[in-house]
Tab-separated table of C-alpha atoms in Angstrom:
chain	number	residue	atom	x	y	z
A	1	MET	CA	28.850	69.527	31.412
A	2	TYR	CA	26.831	66.103	32.463
A	3	TYR	CA	27.122	68.127	36.269
A	4	PHE	CA	25.259	71.388	34.528
A	5	PHE	CA	22.854	69.834	33.079
A	6	LEU	CA	22.072	67.201	35.987
A	7	SER	CA	21.761	70.505	38.110
A	8	PHE	CA	19.528	72.170	35.522
A	9	PHE	CA	17.466	68.664	35.370
A	10	LEU	CA	17.149	68.737	39.302
A	11	LEU	CA	16.410	72.746	39.080
A	12	CYS	CA	13.044	72.351	37.197
A	13	TYR	CA	12.244	69.518	38.432
A	14	ALA	CA	11.727	71.175	42.048
A	15	SER	CA	10.458	73.995	40.118
A	16	LEU	CA	7.886	71.451	38.550
A	17	ALA	CA	6.983	70.038	41.810
A	18	SER	CA	6.385	73.183	43.317
A	19	ALA	CA	4.247	74.986	40.584
A	20	THR	CA	1.647	71.923	40.819
A	21	CYS	CA	1.584	71.640	44.684
A	22	GLY	CA	-1.420	73.146	46.427
A	23	THR	CA	-3.616	72.930	42.981
A	24	ASP	CA	-6.717	71.266	43.436
A	25	TRP	CA	-6.499	67.570	43.549
A	26	ALA	CA	-7.722	66.281	40.619
A	27	SER	CA	-5.639	68.599	38.307
A	28	PHE	CA	-3.139	67.627	40.477
A	29	ILE	CA	-2.963	63.808	40.102
A	30	LYS	CA	-3.925	64.564	35.940
A	31	ASN	CA	-0.549	66.275	36.060
A	32	VAL	CA	1.721	63.579	38.245
A	33	LYS	CA	0.114	60.744	35.491
A	34	GLN	CA	1.197	63.228	32.240
A	35	GLU	CA	4.684	63.180	33.662
A	36	ALA	CA	4.215	59.946	34.687
A	37	VAL	CA	3.801	58.809	30.847
A	38	ALA	CA	6.122	61.153	30.104
A	39	GLN	CA	8.939	59.129	31.410
A	40	GLY	CA	8.005	56.245	29.563
A	41	TYR	CA	5.401	54.241	31.922
A	42	PRO	CA	2.684	52.888	29.699
A	43	ARG	CA	-0.673	54.557	30.561
A	44	PRO	CA	-2.678	51.610	31.122
A	45	LEU	CA	0.043	51.007	34.160
A	46	VAL	CA	-0.432	54.437	35.134
A	47	THR	CA	-3.761	54.481	35.396
A	48	ARG	CA	-4.002	51.316	37.230
A	49	PHE	CA	-1.377	52.730	40.021
A	50	PHE	CA	-3.042	55.863	40.676
A	51	ASP	CA	-6.824	54.295	40.237
A	52	GLY	CA	-8.398	55.688	43.757
A	53	ALA	CA	-5.541	57.566	44.699
A	54	ALA	CA	-7.199	59.614	47.782
A	55	GLN	CA	-5.843	62.487	49.985
A	56	ASP	CA	-4.931	61.596	53.315
A	57	PRO	CA	-5.499	64.327	56.132
A	58	LYS	CA	-4.215	62.180	58.548
A	59	VAL	CA	-0.646	62.723	57.178
A	60	ILE	CA	-0.812	66.547	56.624
A	61	LYS	CA	-1.715	66.375	60.542
A	62	ALA	CA	1.025	64.003	61.554
A	63	ASP	CA	3.550	66.154	59.246
A	64	ARG	CA	2.453	69.385	61.392
A	65	GLN	CA	2.591	67.995	64.914
A	66	GLN	CA	6.338	66.856	65.684
A	67	GLY	CA	6.571	68.396	69.052
A	68	VAL	CA	8.392	64.966	70.227
A	69	PHE	CA	11.635	66.675	68.515
A	70	GLN	CA	11.031	69.871	71.125
A	71	LYS	CA	12.360	67.593	73.598
A	72	ASP	CA	15.827	68.067	74.819
A	73	PHE	CA	18.760	65.411	74.084
A	74	ILE	CA	18.180	63.984	77.981
A	75	ASN	CA	14.716	63.798	77.951
A	76	PHE	CA	14.405	62.502	74.397
A	77	SER	CA	16.908	59.552	74.710
A	78	ASN	CA	15.233	58.715	78.037
A	79	ALA	CA	11.879	58.365	76.374
A	80	LEU	CA	13.551	55.947	73.250
A	81	ILE	CA	16.150	54.169	74.677
A	82	SER	CA	13.870	51.997	77.247
A	83	GLU	CA	14.344	48.571	78.813
A	84	ASN	CA	12.162	46.695	76.619
A	85	ARG	CA	14.135	48.193	73.582
A	86	LEU	CA	17.254	47.572	74.979
A	87	VAL	CA	16.431	43.514	76.073
A	88	HIS	CA	14.885	42.613	72.480
A	89	ALA	CA	17.653	44.600	70.812
A	90	GLN	CA	20.301	42.073	72.365
A	91	LYS	CA	17.452	39.157	71.314
A	92	ASN	CA	17.186	39.991	68.089
A	93	ALA	CA	21.186	40.675	67.948
A	94	ALA	CA	21.542	37.022	68.460
A	95	LYS	CA	18.605	35.461	66.587
A	96	TYR	CA	20.150	37.121	63.590
A	97	ALA	CA	23.898	37.135	64.102
A	98	THR	CA	24.516	35.412	60.897
A	99	THR	CA	22.515	38.784	59.101
A	100	PHE	CA	24.456	41.304	60.932
A	101	ASP	CA	27.722	39.171	60.382
A	102	ARG	CA	26.943	39.563	56.583
A	103	VAL	CA	25.984	43.261	56.806
A	104	SER	CA	29.344	43.919	58.661
A	105	ARG	CA	31.343	41.855	56.085
A	106	ASP	CA	29.521	43.247	53.006
A	107	TYR	CA	28.892	47.041	54.024
A	108	GLY	CA	30.651	47.785	56.868
A	109	ILE	CA	27.776	48.700	59.222
A	110	PRO	CA	28.307	47.626	62.897
A	111	PRO	CA	25.241	45.814	64.411
A	112	GLY	CA	24.618	48.295	67.115
A	113	VAL	CA	23.664	50.950	64.261
A	114	LEU	CA	21.082	49.124	62.147
A	115	LEU	CA	19.779	47.584	65.861
A	116	ALA	CA	19.187	51.410	66.662
A	117	PHE	CA	17.443	52.225	64.124
A	118	TRP	CA	15.530	49.052	64.026
A	119	ALA	CA	14.296	49.596	67.206
A	120	PHE	CA	13.174	53.472	66.946
A	121	GLU	CA	11.689	53.136	63.783
A	122	THR	CA	9.406	50.159	64.173
A	123	ASP	CA	10.428	48.365	67.596
A	124	PHE	CA	11.557	45.486	65.282
A	125	GLY	CA	8.936	45.363	62.887
A	126	VAL	CA	6.256	45.219	65.367
A	127	ASN	CA	4.838	48.878	64.247
A	128	GLN	CA	5.123	49.582	60.212
A	129	GLY	CA	2.322	51.826	60.367
A	130	ASN	CA	-0.949	51.973	59.156
A	131	PHE	CA	-1.013	54.345	56.580
A	132	ASN	CA	-1.606	53.740	52.491
A	133	ALA	CA	2.101	54.194	51.269
A	134	LEU	CA	0.828	55.983	48.008
A	135	ASN	CA	-1.800	57.953	49.593
A	136	ALA	CA	0.917	59.348	52.162
A	137	LEU	CA	3.451	60.064	49.320
A	138	LEU	CA	0.750	61.784	47.218
A	139	THR	CA	-0.437	63.879	49.805
A	140	LEU	CA	3.049	65.403	50.781
A	141	SER	CA	3.368	65.677	47.222
A	142	HIS	CA	0.428	67.602	46.705
A	143	ASP	CA	1.031	69.824	50.231
A	144	CYS	CA	3.214	72.605	48.959
A	145	ARG	CA	6.099	72.296	52.309
A	146	ARG	CA	8.374	69.842	50.723
A	147	PRO	CA	6.657	68.814	47.196
A	148	ASP	CA	10.485	68.533	45.850
A	149	LEU	CA	11.163	65.595	48.243
A	150	PHE	CA	8.212	63.531	47.805
A	151	ARG	CA	7.092	64.020	44.197
A	152	PRO	CA	10.376	61.613	43.055
A	153	GLN	CA	9.180	58.804	45.877
A	154	VAL	CA	6.083	58.747	43.418
A	155	PHE	CA	7.831	57.345	40.385
A	156	ALA	CA	9.835	55.325	42.656
A	157	ALA	CA	6.733	53.793	44.024
A	158	LEU	CA	5.319	53.336	40.392
A	159	GLU	CA	8.610	51.770	39.369
A	160	LEU	CA	7.940	49.136	42.273
A	161	TYR	CA	4.700	48.629	41.061
A	162	LYS	CA	5.938	47.751	37.786
A	163	ARG	CA	8.169	45.280	39.101
A	164	GLY	CA	5.633	43.560	41.035
A	165	ASP	CA	6.882	44.791	44.563
A	166	PHE	CA	4.361	47.292	45.706
A	167	ASP	CA	0.361	47.502	45.915
A	168	PRO	CA	-0.695	50.836	45.695
A	169	ARG	CA	-4.061	49.913	47.528
A	170	GLU	CA	-2.550	47.579	50.195
A	171	THR	CA	1.469	48.571	50.708
A	172	GLN	CA	1.596	50.206	54.170
A	173	GLY	CA	3.810	52.130	55.907
A	174	ALA	CA	4.321	55.376	57.681
A	175	TRP	CA	2.796	58.781	57.329
A	176	ALA	CA	5.680	59.941	55.601
A	177	GLY	CA	5.300	57.225	53.001
A	178	GLU	CA	8.862	55.019	54.449
A	179	ILE	CA	7.841	51.223	54.195
A	180	GLY	CA	9.065	48.160	56.061
A	181	MET	CA	11.050	47.499	59.602
A	182	ILE	CA	13.424	49.720	58.841
A	183	GLN	CA	11.357	52.350	57.067
A	184	MET	CA	12.541	52.928	53.524
A	185	LEU	CA	11.160	55.432	51.061
A	186	PRO	CA	10.520	53.413	47.804
A	187	LYS	CA	13.410	55.293	46.160
A	188	ASP	CA	15.974	53.754	48.783
A	189	ILE	CA	14.252	50.344	48.049
A	190	LEU	CA	15.034	50.927	44.459
A	191	ASP	CA	18.876	51.796	45.428
A	192	SER	CA	19.327	49.986	47.843
A	193	GLY	CA	17.155	47.043	48.674
A	194	THR	CA	18.765	43.601	49.014
A	195	ASP	CA	17.577	40.027	49.237
A	196	GLY	CA	18.830	39.224	52.519
A	197	ASP	CA	17.138	35.910	53.188
A	198	GLY	CA	17.839	33.716	49.797
A	199	ASP	CA	14.337	34.052	48.074
A	200	ASP	CA	15.120	36.213	45.342
A	201	GLN	CA	13.204	38.677	46.549
A	202	VAL	CA	12.998	42.051	48.644
A	203	ASP	CA	10.234	41.804	51.386
A	204	LEU	CA	11.212	44.795	53.797
A	205	GLN	CA	8.118	44.239	55.636
A	206	SER	CA	8.235	40.331	56.256
A	207	SER	CA	11.785	39.293	56.229
A	208	ALA	CA	13.978	40.884	59.121
A	209	GLU	CA	17.099	39.631	56.847
A	210	ASP	CA	16.038	41.191	53.955
A	211	ALA	CA	15.526	44.769	55.654
A	212	LEU	CA	18.680	44.612	57.622
A	213	MET	CA	20.347	43.912	54.643
A	214	SER	CA	18.733	46.381	52.874
A	215	GLY	CA	19.512	48.910	55.695
A	216	GLY	CA	22.948	48.522	55.741
A	217	HIS	CA	23.528	48.543	51.972
A	218	MET	CA	21.718	51.764	51.974
A	219	LEU	CA	23.918	53.581	54.934
A	220	ARG	CA	26.747	52.056	52.917
A	221	ARG	CA	25.658	54.216	50.063
A	222	LEU	CA	25.025	56.974	51.734
A	223	GLY	CA	28.522	57.211	52.783
A	224	TRP	CA	29.496	55.403	55.911
A	225	GLN	CA	33.110	54.291	56.194
A	226	ALA	CA	33.637	50.503	57.541
A	227	GLY	CA	35.461	50.226	60.740
A	228	ALA	CA	35.396	54.109	61.285
A	229	PRO	CA	33.683	55.842	64.509
A	230	TRP	CA	30.281	57.712	65.001
A	231	LEU	CA	29.944	58.824	67.983
A	232	GLN	CA	32.202	58.959	71.751
A	233	GLU	CA	31.269	60.471	74.995
A	234	ILE	CA	34.243	63.257	76.043
A	235	GLU	CA	35.141	64.994	78.969
A	236	LEU	CA	36.013	68.596	78.124
A	237	PRO	CA	39.045	70.511	79.952
A	238	LYS	CA	37.792	73.523	82.022
A	239	ASN	CA	39.165	76.329	79.883
A	240	LEU	CA	37.872	74.589	76.639
A	241	ASP	CA	37.043	77.571	74.287
A	242	LEU	CA	33.221	76.707	73.710
A	243	THR	CA	33.182	78.769	70.543
A	244	LEU	CA	34.775	76.136	68.680
A	245	THR	CA	32.209	73.549	69.550
A	246	GLY	CA	28.978	72.544	67.667
A	247	LEU	CA	28.626	70.808	64.274
A	248	ASP	CA	29.192	73.567	62.025
A	249	LYS	CA	33.046	73.205	63.016
A	250	SER	CA	35.424	70.268	62.934
A	251	LEU	CA	38.968	69.884	63.844
A	252	PRO	CA	41.386	67.132	63.421
A	253	VAL	CA	40.921	64.959	66.428
A	254	SER	CA	44.806	65.316	67.383
A	255	ARG	CA	43.787	69.045	67.772
A	256	TRP	CA	41.063	68.123	70.005
A	257	GLN	CA	43.418	65.803	71.926
A	258	ALA	CA	46.281	68.983	72.333
A	259	PHE	CA	43.257	70.798	74.000
A	260	GLY	CA	42.886	68.348	76.631
A	261	VAL	CA	39.728	66.688	74.945
A	262	THR	CA	39.571	63.097	76.328
A	263	GLY	CA	37.331	60.133	75.893
A	264	ARG	CA	35.331	58.976	78.670
A	265	HIS	CA	35.740	55.575	78.419
A	266	GLY	CA	38.434	54.644	75.971
A	267	PRO	CA	41.346	57.028	73.962
A	268	LEU	CA	40.285	59.119	71.058
A	269	GLN	CA	40.905	58.078	67.068
A	270	PRO	CA	43.282	60.432	65.732
A	271	SER	CA	43.148	58.212	62.430
A	272	ALA	CA	39.565	58.923	61.924
A	273	GLY	CA	40.524	62.363	60.841
A	274	GLN	CA	38.079	65.444	61.336
A	275	ALA	CA	35.654	65.357	64.369
A	276	SER	CA	33.469	68.113	66.156
A	277	VAL	CA	32.574	68.473	69.502
A	278	LEU	CA	28.546	68.179	70.649
A	279	LEU	CA	27.152	69.610	73.580
A	280	PRO	CA	23.397	68.564	73.347
A	281	VAL	CA	22.407	70.456	76.318
A	282	GLY	CA	25.334	72.692	77.010
A	283	HIS	CA	28.889	72.456	78.376
A	284	LYS	CA	27.141	71.123	81.922
A	285	GLY	CA	25.567	68.049	80.395
A	286	PRO	CA	27.076	65.374	78.427
A	287	ALA	CA	29.527	65.841	75.947
A	288	PHE	CA	30.091	63.822	72.372
A	289	LEU	CA	32.634	63.633	69.717
A	290	THR	CA	31.206	63.641	66.434
A	291	TYR	CA	33.353	61.454	63.645
A	292	ARG	CA	32.303	61.857	60.075
A	293	ASN	CA	30.000	58.614	60.188
A	294	PHE	CA	28.089	60.588	62.646
A	295	ASN	CA	26.934	62.912	59.310
A	296	VAL	CA	25.440	59.975	57.171
A	297	TYR	CA	22.692	60.016	60.154
A	298	PHE	CA	21.596	62.876	58.708
A	299	GLU	CA	20.646	61.605	55.221
A	300	TRP	CA	18.083	58.782	57.544
A	301	ASN	CA	16.736	61.592	59.658
A	302	GLN	CA	17.284	65.788	59.855
A	303	SER	CA	16.181	65.829	63.135
A	304	LEU	CA	19.363	66.372	65.625
A	305	VAL	CA	18.122	64.976	68.639
A	306	TYR	CA	16.538	62.037	66.385
A	307	VAL	CA	19.976	61.780	65.087
A	308	THR	CA	22.132	62.098	68.453
A	309	THR	CA	19.800	59.623	70.161
A	310	ALA	CA	20.096	57.137	67.750
A	311	ALA	CA	24.073	57.309	67.161
A	312	TYR	CA	24.144	57.293	70.966
A	313	PHE	CA	21.734	54.496	71.389
A	314	ALA	CA	24.239	52.587	68.874
A	315	THR	CA	27.211	53.139	70.966
A	316	LEU	CA	24.907	51.793	73.730
A	317	LEU	CA	24.339	48.654	72.023
A	318	SER	CA	27.766	48.478	70.833
A	319	GLY	CA	29.127	48.157	74.599
A	320	ALA	CA	29.852	51.958	75.598
A	321	PRO	CA	28.333	52.760	79.003
A	322	ARG	CA	25.343	54.981	79.547
A	323	PHE	CA	26.571	58.983	79.193
A	324	ASP	CA	27.082	61.057	82.189
A	325	PRO	CA	23.879	63.492	82.450
A	326	GLY	CA	25.715	65.991	84.202
A	327	THR	CA	23.904	69.039	85.747
A	328	PRO	CA	23.040	71.248	82.640
A	329	ASP	CA	21.176	74.440	83.000
A	330	THR	CA	17.366	74.741	82.767
A	331	GLY	CA	16.596	74.737	78.713
A	332	LEU	CA	13.356	76.545	77.390
A	333	THR	CA	9.771	75.127	76.973
A	334	GLY	CA	8.781	74.628	73.239
A	335	GLN	CA	6.781	78.269	73.166
A	336	GLU	CA	9.855	79.890	74.975
A	337	MET	CA	12.006	78.424	71.786
A	338	GLN	CA	9.882	79.513	69.647
A	339	ALA	CA	10.477	83.206	71.023
A	340	LEU	CA	13.777	82.623	71.013
A	341	GLN	CA	13.750	81.493	67.250
A	342	GLN	CA	11.591	84.948	66.449
A	343	LYS	CA	13.909	86.967	68.417
A	344	LEU	CA	17.055	85.509	66.914
A	345	MET	CA	15.552	86.125	63.582
A	346	ALA	CA	14.641	89.711	63.900
A	347	ARG	CA	18.676	89.782	64.449
A	348	GLY	CA	19.461	88.353	61.158
A	349	HIS	CA	20.103	84.744	61.710
A	350	ASP	CA	18.957	81.815	59.814
A	351	VAL	CA	17.175	79.531	62.034
A	352	GLY	CA	15.078	77.957	59.711
A	353	LYS	CA	11.458	77.642	60.715
A	354	ILE	CA	9.726	78.659	63.642
A	355	ASP	CA	8.905	75.593	64.914
A	356	GLY	CA	10.678	75.742	68.752
A	357	ILE	CA	12.984	72.819	67.833
A	358	LEU	CA	16.754	73.274	68.807
A	359	GLY	CA	18.216	72.776	65.261
A	360	SER	CA	21.584	73.016	63.990
A	361	LYS	CA	20.692	76.080	62.542
A	362	THR	CA	19.016	77.765	65.842
A	363	ARG	CA	22.131	76.392	67.850
A	364	ALA	CA	24.555	78.149	65.324
A	365	ALA	CA	22.464	81.299	66.286
A	366	VAL	CA	22.215	80.850	69.741
A	367	GLN	CA	26.399	80.478	70.144
A	368	ALA	CA	26.734	82.987	68.474
A	369	GLU	CA	24.532	85.380	70.680
A	370	GLN	CA	26.046	83.687	73.846
A	371	GLU	CA	29.569	84.874	72.288
A	372	ARG	CA	28.213	88.459	71.863
A	373	PHE	CA	26.913	88.483	75.478
A	374	ASN	CA	30.362	87.076	76.838
A	375	LEU	CA	28.602	83.779	77.977
A	376	PRO	CA	29.704	80.366	77.657
A	377	ALA	CA	29.164	79.754	74.118
A	378	ASP	CA	27.718	76.093	74.274
A	379	ALA	CA	25.033	76.919	71.936
A	380	TRP	CA	22.428	75.989	74.545
A	381	PRO	CA	19.518	78.680	74.913
A	382	THR	CA	18.876	79.172	78.442
A	383	PRO	CA	16.074	81.395	79.891
A	384	SER	CA	18.915	83.650	80.754
A	385	LEU	CA	19.705	83.888	77.139
A	386	LEU	CA	15.985	84.528	76.427
A	387	ASN	CA	15.391	87.693	78.257
A	388	ARG	CA	18.902	89.574	77.250
A	389	LEU	CA	17.593	89.173	73.688
């Protein structure tokens, strides 16, 4: 019965968020204030918190312009994993070795995993964003693309303000409202914020120790399994049935071994249970086995190319060699990918948004069409497949 009422509440909440999005700004703010008071916050506190709140058109522009995710895995990873980031990752690993030891002991998160996020999100705290965090959250709550995701974050920020840990006028972060060195949303700060430097405060913007402990806490809360792998480069046998590959399919690691799949730099780990084979740029490019911990990455970021790159960078920082790029078939441009998605949708496939990004849904649809055309079903779209469609 509890779960019934919880599901009903979440459904109603999502409906409320959708119903108020897109209205005029004054009415929207009034509605949010009323909801805050209904949740039990004192009206004077609510008034002070929202005083001066404003829409930020730059936030919407940033949300709509995420073309970087149209890059394929090889180009994306080459762009993000720079020599500078590798050097600074090593320096920070040594500088904060005691904190990383605590994160590993308390939450089971390897140093490389957090170092990769720290590098990609803010270049180790250097670029934390200059957007007003409250205005960003309110703008995205008002926008009708994902109001149910961001509206709860507004009230989480209000709770942080009540506790003295958020300044609606001064707290800055990324365009999507994330705050601090590893970019956490207010609700994640409430749930996982951890004092890492012993000063009885959680300061994710100035204290690397707080940020790292909080990030480790969050990953553990999201389901990270201590001592378990997340990603491993593999080599495929020539006769592998490619229809078995893809994140939407998983098999026991022992089955992959039986099929002839091997680790490129070490044995597979059957004790890890289920795993999937991911071919980011097709069967002629690098191949990876994704273990259960890989799924936790999607709780941090929904972009497949970002997740794969972050997970790979973490293996690199943990001592693995660089991947073998192979000789993948030519992929599609952003415009070609959009055309492909439109054709796939016309054939009844659910590809999500027509955005030119090769996400999990588009990959599954591509693989289905490849199988239908008796092509290598590796989920990597090529001009040849586009022409056939």
